[in-house]
Structure formats: C-alpha cells, structure tokens
Amino acid sequence: MKKIAIYGKGGIGKSTTVSNVSAAIAAMGLTVMQIGCDPKADSTCNLTGGKNIPTVLNTLREKGDAVLEDIVVKSPSGVLCVESGGPVPGVGCAGRGIITAFEKLEELDAYEIYRPDVVLYDVLGDVVCGGFSMPIRGGYADEVCIVTSGEMMSLYAASNIAHAVKSFGKRGYATLRGLILNAKNVEGENELVDKAAEEIEAPVLYRLPRHPLVQQAEAQGKTVVEAFPDSDMAAHYRELAQLLIQETAGGGCSCPM
Ligand code: ADP
Ligand code: MG
C-alpha cells in the first residue's frame, strides 16, 4: 500500500489534481482511496457527480457512531471516497477533526477491509497544526507532495509545509517527494517555482498547465480524466498518476499505521 499526502494552500487545485489522479489510478485497475482532509469537504465531489458525500465528523455528530458504509463511498469510477469534514463553524478544531476521522477509519479496519493499493490524502496546508500534520507524522503517509503555483501565498504555504515535513522527517516519518506546479500563469511562474524547489531541496515533480477543460468537467461533476479522457489535460493527469505510484528510494515504507 502506497500512501501519499498532497498538501497545498486552499484553492490551489489540490482536490482537482488528487481526484484526477485517483480516477487515473482506478482506471489502471488499482484500488485507490481518496481521503479529503479539508473542512470544505469537497475533495471527492468531482468523482461523485458533483454531490458531497457524508463526512466522518457529520456522521459521528448525527449518528453518534459510524460504520464503514456510512463514510466510505465508492465512486462510479471505483475510487473509495472519504471526507473527514470539519467542526461546527466557530466551535471546535479542524485539525482535531482530522485526527478523529483517521482514528475512526482505523477503528473500523478500513485499510484491512478495502485493501487499497494507493491511499491519497488531500490536505489543506494553510495551517500545518497538530491535526493537519497528522498525515505526515502519524505514520499515515509515506510521501508528501505539495501543489503550488507561482503565486506568493501558495509558495509561502509550500515552504511552511516543506519545513514541517523536514522537521518530522528526522524522526522517520513521511518524506518530501516534491512540488507539483499547478499553473496560474503568473509571470515567470516556472522560474519562481524552480527557485522555491531549490530552497526546499526538493524537485518539481510535474507541471500541470491551466486548462479550461478542468472547469468544463467540474460543471458536469466529473474529473477531466472521466469527462474528457482523450484530451491533453487527461493525459497530463495520467502521467502524474504514473509518476506518483512509482516506487521511490525513500517511499513505500511498510511501517505499521
Ligand atoms: P483546493 O482543493 O486546493 O482548495 P480545488 O481543487 O478545489 O482547490 O481548485 C480550485 C479551483 O481551481 C477549482 O474551481 C478548479 O476548477 C480550478 N483549477 C484547479 N486546477 C486547475 C487547472 N489546472 N486548470 C484550470 N482550473 C483549475
Ligand atoms: Mg480541496
């Protein structure tokens, strides 16, 4: 089982990227689970026809407990979708919500029962507090990738996330695999992201162009990979998926979760 956490600033394109990668991995015949770790709880909605699935936290709040069928929804493309959800606005801690969701999945033996080949965590990286760093330091993810554009705020978030991974990394947790450039077409974008990659001593793994088909697919509640499989953009996502599931020297550790 390969476990990858994808971090990045809110709105940078994490969920779009992760959903397309998940759909591409599922199309290869592998079992993939996508776990949204963002109070927005819309990580998987382009896999499920634009509909939001019940979140772990809401289910626990409303039913007092949960069974796997409540919180793991299989998309038409075969992706196992989970959303941690968030606290009631103004009350409670979003980070704590992620911890609760992860503990529930483990308690219900989700990984043993579904046996995913790949687990993708889609994590909001604006604040890398105790809860939002869980995928890195709790033994959940083996590798971390950071989605960024050339915009200053997303590069700033990327740098914070990279520092968090590196400080935990010394203790044998997840390793930083690299950056995924999701273009916003700002001036000098490639060079800005290259420079950031050099500073955090990690490679730019892939460069995704900005493409109008992303919005067109979104309007249908779909990923580009499913809505426009023959497009250049779908080919980009498939190429990124191939790259992410490849074995790496530092990744693929078999430590217990
Ligand atoms: P995040 O999960 O990081 O908050 P989203 O994946 O929800 O961000 O993306 C935010 C918006 O950016 C979405 O409306 C999406 O359609 C758009 N978007 C993401 N990636 C691309 C891209 N490569 N080309 C065009 N639009 C994109
Ligand atoms: Mg998102």
mmCIF file of C-alpha atoms and ligand atoms in Angstrom:
data_model
loop_
_atom_site.group_PDB
_atom_site.id
_atom_site.type_symbol
_atom_site.label_atom_id
_atom_site.label_comp_id
_atom_site.label_asym_id
_atom_site.label_seq_id
_atom_site.Cartn_x
_atom_site.Cartn_y
_atom_site.Cartn_z
ATOM 1 C CA MET A 1 0.000 0.000 0.000
ATOM 2 C CA LYS A 2 1.423 3.345 -1.062
ATOM 3 C CA LYS A 3 0.259 6.322 0.960
ATOM 4 C CA ILE A 4 0.754 9.816 -0.379
ATOM 5 C CA ALA A 5 -0.346 13.101 1.168
ATOM 6 C CA ILE A 6 -0.931 16.005 -1.184
ATOM 7 C CA TYR A 7 -0.716 19.363 0.586
ATOM 8 C CA GLY A 8 -1.121 22.939 -0.594
ATOM 9 C CA LYS A 9 -2.808 26.245 0.021
ATOM 10 C CA GLY A 10 -6.612 26.417 -0.123
ATOM 11 C CA GLY A 11 -7.862 26.965 -3.681
ATOM 12 C CA ILE A 12 -4.579 25.982 -5.345
ATOM 13 C CA GLY A 13 -6.081 22.911 -7.032
ATOM 14 C CA LYS A 14 -5.319 20.037 -4.647
ATOM 15 C CA SER A 15 -8.720 18.368 -4.876
ATOM 16 C CA THR A 16 -8.885 18.769 -8.656
ATOM 17 C CA THR A 17 -5.424 17.255 -9.013
ATOM 18 C CA VAL A 18 -5.951 14.460 -6.487
ATOM 19 C CA SER A 19 -9.370 13.467 -7.905
ATOM 20 C CA ASN A 20 -7.989 13.261 -11.427
ATOM 21 C CA VAL A 21 -5.009 11.242 -10.204
ATOM 22 C CA SER A 22 -7.367 8.919 -8.270
ATOM 23 C CA ALA A 23 -9.573 8.401 -11.314
ATOM 24 C CA ALA A 24 -6.473 7.694 -13.424
ATOM 25 C CA ILE A 25 -5.146 5.173 -10.884
ATOM 26 C CA ALA A 26 -8.556 3.455 -10.666
ATOM 27 C CA ALA A 27 -8.584 3.203 -14.475
ATOM 28 C CA MET A 28 -5.262 1.311 -14.255
ATOM 29 C CA GLY A 29 -7.113 -1.376 -12.308
ATOM 30 C CA LEU A 30 -5.690 -0.462 -8.893
ATOM 31 C CA THR A 31 -7.739 0.133 -5.752
ATOM 32 C CA VAL A 32 -7.406 3.733 -4.628
ATOM 33 C CA MET A 33 -8.814 5.511 -1.603
ATOM 34 C CA GLN A 34 -9.006 9.317 -1.534
ATOM 35 C CA ILE A 35 -9.329 10.925 1.876
ATOM 36 C CA GLY A 36 -10.278 14.604 1.892
ATOM 37 C CA CYS A 37 -8.755 16.404 4.889
ATOM 38 C CA ASP A 38 -10.217 19.851 4.476
ATOM 39 C CA PRO A 39 -13.199 21.295 6.378
ATOM 40 C CA LYS A 40 -14.560 22.278 2.923
ATOM 41 C CA ALA A 41 -15.274 18.533 2.455
ATOM 42 C CA ASP A 42 -15.403 18.787 -1.351
ATOM 43 C CA SER A 43 -12.275 16.780 -2.141
ATOM 44 C CA THR A 44 -14.107 13.933 -3.843
ATOM 45 C CA CYS A 45 -17.146 15.733 -5.274
ATOM 46 C CA ASN A 46 -15.909 15.569 -8.882
ATOM 47 C CA LEU A 47 -15.693 11.800 -8.500
ATOM 48 C CA THR A 48 -19.255 11.522 -7.232
ATOM 49 C CA GLY A 49 -21.152 13.517 -9.845
ATOM 50 C CA GLY A 50 -20.785 16.841 -8.033
ATOM 51 C CA LYS A 51 -22.524 15.558 -4.915
ATOM 52 C CA ASN A 52 -20.979 15.882 -1.471
ATOM 53 C CA ILE A 53 -20.728 12.600 0.419
ATOM 54 C CA PRO A 54 -21.435 12.364 4.181
ATOM 55 C CA THR A 55 -18.379 13.413 6.178
ATOM 56 C CA VAL A 56 -16.927 11.350 9.009
ATOM 57 C CA LEU A 57 -17.418 14.171 11.504
ATOM 58 C CA ASN A 58 -21.022 14.868 10.497
ATOM 59 C CA THR A 59 -21.873 11.180 10.638
ATOM 60 C CA LEU A 60 -20.367 10.905 14.109
ATOM 61 C CA ARG A 61 -22.224 14.036 15.228
ATOM 62 C CA GLU A 62 -25.554 12.929 13.793
ATOM 63 C CA LYS A 63 -25.496 9.182 14.445
ATOM 64 C CA GLY A 64 -23.183 9.097 17.458
ATOM 65 C CA ASP A 65 -21.105 6.450 15.668
ATOM 66 C CA ALA A 66 -20.368 5.227 12.136
ATOM 67 C CA VAL A 67 -19.989 2.038 10.154
ATOM 68 C CA LEU A 68 -17.726 1.881 7.094
ATOM 69 C CA GLU A 69 -20.639 2.038 4.641
ATOM 70 C CA ASP A 70 -21.615 5.432 6.105
ATOM 71 C CA ILE A 71 -18.263 7.079 5.473
ATOM 72 C CA VAL A 72 -16.624 5.267 2.536
ATOM 73 C CA VAL A 73 -18.413 5.894 -0.756
ATOM 74 C CA LYS A 74 -17.320 4.126 -3.932
ATOM 75 C CA SER A 75 -17.420 6.439 -6.943
ATOM 76 C CA PRO A 76 -18.669 5.214 -10.350
ATOM 77 C CA SER A 77 -15.013 5.074 -11.453
ATOM 78 C CA GLY A 78 -14.230 2.837 -8.464
ATOM 79 C CA VAL A 79 -12.460 5.325 -6.193
ATOM 80 C CA LEU A 80 -13.102 4.825 -2.471
ATOM 81 C CA CYS A 81 -14.048 8.315 -1.291
ATOM 82 C CA VAL A 82 -13.816 9.611 2.289
ATOM 83 C CA GLU A 83 -14.234 13.168 3.632
ATOM 84 C CA SER A 84 -13.075 13.946 7.168
ATOM 85 C CA GLY A 85 -15.278 17.036 7.331
ATOM 86 C CA GLY A 86 -14.959 19.890 9.780
ATOM 87 C CA PRO A 87 -16.181 21.200 13.085
ATOM 88 C CA VAL A 88 -19.296 23.316 13.545
ATOM 89 C CA PRO A 89 -18.084 26.803 12.466
ATOM 90 C CA GLY A 90 -16.826 28.776 15.439
ATOM 91 C CA VAL A 91 -16.759 25.726 17.677
ATOM 92 C CA GLY A 92 -14.117 23.032 17.793
ATOM 93 C CA CYS A 93 -10.865 22.457 15.978
ATOM 94 C CA ALA A 94 -10.492 21.458 12.317
ATOM 95 C CA GLY A 95 -7.212 19.693 12.991
ATOM 96 C CA ARG A 96 -8.743 17.665 15.774
ATOM 97 C CA GLY A 97 -11.464 16.665 13.280
ATOM 98 C CA ILE A 98 -8.873 15.055 11.021
ATOM 99 C CA ILE A 99 -7.467 13.078 13.940
ATOM 100 C CA THR A 100 -10.970 11.877 14.860
ATOM 101 C CA ALA A 101 -11.659 10.820 11.262
ATOM 102 C CA PHE A 102 -8.368 8.915 10.978
ATOM 103 C CA GLU A 103 -8.948 7.167 14.290
ATOM 104 C CA LYS A 104 -12.422 6.115 13.166
ATOM 105 C CA LEU A 105 -11.119 4.673 9.882
ATOM 106 C CA GLU A 106 -8.523 2.667 11.784
ATOM 107 C CA GLU A 107 -11.004 1.525 14.407
ATOM 108 C CA LEU A 108 -13.270 0.245 11.608
ATOM 109 C CA ASP A 109 -10.306 -1.530 9.915
ATOM 110 C CA ALA A 110 -10.919 0.422 6.691
ATOM 111 C CA TYR A 111 -7.441 -0.299 5.300
ATOM 112 C CA GLU A 112 -7.622 -4.041 6.021
ATOM 113 C CA ILE A 113 -11.132 -4.364 4.622
ATOM 114 C CA TYR A 114 -10.768 -2.331 1.417
ATOM 115 C CA ARG A 115 -7.072 -3.167 0.939
ATOM 116 C CA PRO A 116 -6.269 -0.109 -1.196
ATOM 117 C CA ASP A 117 -3.131 -0.240 -3.333
ATOM 118 C CA VAL A 118 -2.878 3.533 -3.053
ATOM 119 C CA VAL A 119 -4.191 5.968 -0.434
ATOM 120 C CA LEU A 120 -4.213 9.659 -1.327
ATOM 121 C CA TYR A 121 -4.720 12.254 1.406
ATOM 122 C CA ASP A 122 -5.894 15.644 0.119
ATOM 123 C CA VAL A 123 -4.820 18.020 2.869
ATOM 124 C CA LEU A 124 -5.336 21.749 3.379
ATOM 125 C CA GLY A 125 -1.885 23.173 4.048
ATOM 126 C CA ASP A 126 -2.624 26.752 5.093
ATOM 127 C CA VAL A 127 -2.054 25.823 8.739
ATOM 128 C CA VAL A 128 0.129 22.822 9.488
ATOM 129 C CA CYS A 129 -1.074 22.449 13.091
ATOM 130 C CA GLY A 130 -1.132 19.169 15.023
ATOM 131 C CA GLY A 131 -4.229 17.923 13.234
ATOM 132 C CA PHE A 132 -3.311 18.962 9.715
ATOM 133 C CA SER A 133 0.147 17.441 10.178
ATOM 134 C CA MET A 134 -1.333 14.053 11.143
ATOM 135 C CA PRO A 135 -0.848 12.529 7.661
ATOM 136 C CA ILE A 136 2.866 13.427 7.899
ATOM 137 C CA ARG A 137 3.689 12.451 11.442
ATOM 138 C CA GLY A 138 1.091 9.852 12.397
ATOM 139 C CA GLY A 139 2.547 7.139 10.136
ATOM 140 C CA TYR A 140 -0.322 7.668 7.702
ATOM 141 C CA ALA A 141 1.554 8.917 4.640
ATOM 142 C CA ASP A 142 4.917 7.707 3.341
ATOM 143 C CA GLU A 143 5.395 10.631 0.996
ATOM 144 C CA VAL A 144 4.289 14.233 0.780
ATOM 145 C CA CYS A 145 3.794 16.244 -2.405
ATOM 146 C CA ILE A 146 2.930 19.923 -2.397
ATOM 147 C CA VAL A 147 0.727 21.585 -5.016
ATOM 148 C CA THR A 148 1.713 25.173 -5.742
ATOM 149 C CA SER A 149 1.554 27.827 -8.420
ATOM 150 C CA GLY A 150 3.925 30.749 -8.825
ATOM 151 C CA GLU A 151 1.717 32.932 -6.602
ATOM 152 C CA MET A 152 3.464 34.160 -3.479
ATOM 153 C CA MET A 153 0.885 32.877 -0.996
ATOM 154 C CA SER A 154 0.925 29.352 -2.386
ATOM 155 C CA LEU A 155 4.745 29.345 -2.404
ATOM 156 C CA TYR A 156 4.715 30.597 1.185
ATOM 157 C CA ALA A 157 2.378 27.744 2.200
ATOM 158 C CA ALA A 158 4.569 25.271 0.278
ATOM 159 C CA SER A 159 7.631 26.434 2.178
ATOM 160 C CA ASN A 160 5.839 26.046 5.545
ATOM 161 C CA ILE A 161 4.647 22.553 4.661
ATOM 162 C CA ALA A 162 8.127 21.559 3.465
ATOM 163 C CA HIS A 163 9.651 22.734 6.736
ATOM 164 C CA ALA A 164 7.078 20.772 8.746
ATOM 165 C CA VAL A 165 7.781 17.600 6.743
ATOM 166 C CA LYS A 166 11.515 18.043 7.150
ATOM 167 C CA SER A 167 11.314 18.594 10.900
ATOM 168 C CA PHE A 168 9.164 15.478 11.355
ATOM 169 C CA GLY A 169 11.214 13.601 8.742
ATOM 170 C CA LYS A 170 14.206 13.470 11.058
ATOM 171 C CA ARG A 171 12.135 11.184 13.254
ATOM 172 C CA GLY A 172 11.443 8.747 10.437
ATOM 173 C CA TYR A 173 8.021 9.903 9.298
ATOM 174 C CA ALA A 174 6.874 10.837 5.789
ATOM 175 C CA THR A 175 9.401 12.188 3.326
ATOM 176 C CA LEU A 176 9.020 15.157 0.994
ATOM 177 C CA ARG A 177 8.749 13.893 -2.573
ATOM 178 C CA GLY A 178 8.460 17.233 -4.344
ATOM 179 C CA LEU A 179 6.315 20.016 -5.741
ATOM 180 C CA ILE A 180 3.511 19.775 -8.280
ATOM 181 C CA LEU A 181 3.195 23.018 -10.203
ATOM 182 C CA ASN A 182 -0.460 23.724 -10.983
ATOM 183 C CA ALA A 183 -0.147 26.736 -13.241
ATOM 184 C CA LYS A 184 -1.960 30.007 -12.591
ATOM 185 C CA ASN A 185 0.017 31.557 -15.442
ATOM 186 C CA VAL A 186 1.631 34.282 -13.332
ATOM 187 C CA GLU A 187 4.671 35.976 -14.841
ATOM 188 C CA GLY A 188 7.876 33.950 -14.534
ATOM 189 C CA GLU A 189 5.924 31.093 -12.914
ATOM 190 C CA ASN A 190 8.274 28.254 -13.864
ATOM 191 C CA GLU A 191 11.321 30.108 -12.570
ATOM 192 C CA LEU A 192 9.581 31.113 -9.332
ATOM 193 C CA VAL A 193 8.618 27.513 -8.606
ATOM 194 C CA ASP A 194 12.090 26.239 -9.619
ATOM 195 C CA LYS A 195 13.617 28.668 -7.132
ATOM 196 C CA ALA A 196 11.229 27.547 -4.363
ATOM 197 C CA ALA A 197 12.061 23.903 -5.124
ATOM 198 C CA GLU A 198 15.761 24.669 -4.837
ATOM 199 C CA GLU A 199 15.219 26.375 -1.489
ATOM 200 C CA ILE A 200 13.345 23.416 -0.007
ATOM 201 C CA GLU A 201 15.736 20.956 -1.692
ATOM 202 C CA ALA A 202 13.001 19.014 -3.459
ATOM 203 C CA PRO A 203 12.288 18.530 -7.162
ATOM 204 C CA VAL A 204 9.431 19.907 -9.236
ATOM 205 C CA LEU A 205 7.778 16.552 -9.961
ATOM 206 C CA TYR A 206 5.303 17.713 -12.571
ATOM 207 C CA ARG A 207 3.993 20.857 -14.255
ATOM 208 C CA LEU A 208 0.241 20.870 -14.864
ATOM 209 C CA PRO A 209 -0.969 23.574 -17.257
ATOM 210 C CA ARG A 210 -4.017 25.714 -16.539
ATOM 211 C CA HIS A 211 -6.746 24.331 -18.779
ATOM 212 C CA PRO A 212 -10.397 25.317 -19.403
ATOM 213 C CA LEU A 213 -11.430 21.631 -19.585
ATOM 214 C CA VAL A 214 -10.987 21.494 -15.795
ATOM 215 C CA GLN A 215 -13.947 23.866 -15.326
ATOM 216 C CA GLN A 216 -15.949 22.141 -18.067
ATOM 217 C CA ALA A 217 -15.506 18.780 -16.382
ATOM 218 C CA GLU A 218 -16.293 20.335 -12.984
ATOM 219 C CA ALA A 219 -19.573 21.699 -14.388
ATOM 220 C CA GLN A 220 -20.528 18.077 -15.116
ATOM 221 C CA GLY A 221 -19.435 16.982 -11.626
ATOM 222 C CA LYS A 222 -16.623 14.980 -13.184
ATOM 223 C CA THR A 223 -12.867 14.729 -13.378
ATOM 224 C CA VAL A 224 -11.168 15.603 -16.667
ATOM 225 C CA VAL A 225 -9.927 12.014 -16.841
ATOM 226 C CA GLU A 226 -13.531 10.771 -16.919
ATOM 227 C CA ALA A 227 -15.222 13.600 -18.864
ATOM 228 C CA PHE A 228 -12.511 14.195 -21.489
ATOM 229 C CA PRO A 229 -10.322 11.069 -21.479
ATOM 230 C CA ASP A 230 -8.804 11.836 -24.888
ATOM 231 C CA SER A 231 -7.708 15.387 -24.003
ATOM 232 C CA ASP A 232 -4.153 16.589 -23.397
ATOM 233 C CA MET A 233 -5.133 17.512 -19.845
ATOM 234 C CA ALA A 234 -6.343 13.970 -19.073
ATOM 235 C CA ALA A 235 -3.015 12.694 -20.433
ATOM 236 C CA HIS A 236 -1.187 15.053 -18.040
ATOM 237 C CA TYR A 237 -3.138 13.720 -15.067
ATOM 238 C CA ARG A 238 -2.491 10.102 -16.136
ATOM 239 C CA GLU A 239 1.229 10.855 -16.462
ATOM 240 C CA LEU A 240 1.280 12.427 -12.999
ATOM 241 C CA ALA A 241 -0.584 9.397 -11.605
ATOM 242 C CA GLN A 242 2.013 7.035 -13.110
ATOM 243 C CA LEU A 243 4.800 9.071 -11.597
ATOM 244 C CA LEU A 244 3.214 9.192 -8.138
ATOM 245 C CA ILE A 245 2.646 5.448 -7.866
ATOM 246 C CA GLN A 246 6.199 4.609 -8.908
ATOM 247 C CA GLU A 247 8.377 3.248 -6.150
ATOM 248 C CA THR A 248 10.873 5.768 -4.837
ATOM 249 C CA ALA A 249 14.016 5.265 -2.799
ATOM 250 C CA GLY A 250 12.609 6.959 0.277
ATOM 251 C CA GLY A 251 8.969 5.927 -0.060
ATOM 252 C CA GLY A 252 6.914 2.807 0.205
ATOM 253 C CA CYS A 253 7.862 2.079 3.802
ATOM 254 C CA SER A 254 5.987 -0.757 5.426
ATOM 255 C CA CYS A 255 5.767 0.687 8.924
ATOM 256 C CA PRO A 256 2.507 -0.173 10.699
ATOM 257 C CA MET A 257 -0.153 2.524 10.707
HETATM 258 P P1 ADP B 1 -8.185 23.133 -3.447
HETATM 259 O O1 ADP B 1 -8.619 21.721 -3.287
HETATM 260 O O2 ADP B 1 -6.693 23.280 -3.382
HETATM 261 O O3 ADP B 1 -8.863 24.058 -2.480
HETATM 262 P P2 ADP B 1 -9.593 22.991 -5.975
HETATM 263 O O4 ADP B 1 -9.054 21.715 -6.496
HETATM 264 O O5 ADP B 1 -10.960 22.989 -5.387
HETATM 265 O O6 ADP B 1 -8.580 23.629 -4.898
HETATM 266 O O7 ADP B 1 -9.465 24.035 -7.160
HETATM 267 C C1 ADP B 1 -9.888 25.364 -7.061
HETATM 268 C C2 ADP B 1 -10.384 25.822 -8.412
HETATM 269 O O8 ADP B 1 -9.311 25.859 -9.338
HETATM 270 C C3 ADP B 1 -11.445 24.884 -8.985
HETATM 271 O O9 ADP B 1 -12.561 25.625 -9.367
HETATM 272 C C4 ADP B 1 -10.783 24.239 -10.189
HETATM 273 O O10 ADP B 1 -11.662 24.096 -11.251
HETATM 274 C C5 ADP B 1 -9.675 25.216 -10.548
HETATM 275 N N1 ADP B 1 -8.491 24.516 -11.091
HETATM 276 C C6 ADP B 1 -7.668 23.671 -10.439
HETATM 277 N N2 ADP B 1 -6.676 23.232 -11.237
HETATM 278 C C7 ADP B 1 -6.885 23.797 -12.456
HETATM 279 C C8 ADP B 1 -6.201 23.749 -13.724
HETATM 280 N N3 ADP B 1 -5.086 23.023 -13.891
HETATM 281 N N4 ADP B 1 -6.722 24.457 -14.749
HETATM 282 C C9 ADP B 1 -7.826 25.203 -14.596
HETATM 283 N N5 ADP B 1 -8.515 25.311 -13.425
HETATM 284 C C10 ADP B 1 -8.048 24.632 -12.370
HETATM 285 MG MG MG B 2 -9.933 20.959 -1.887
#
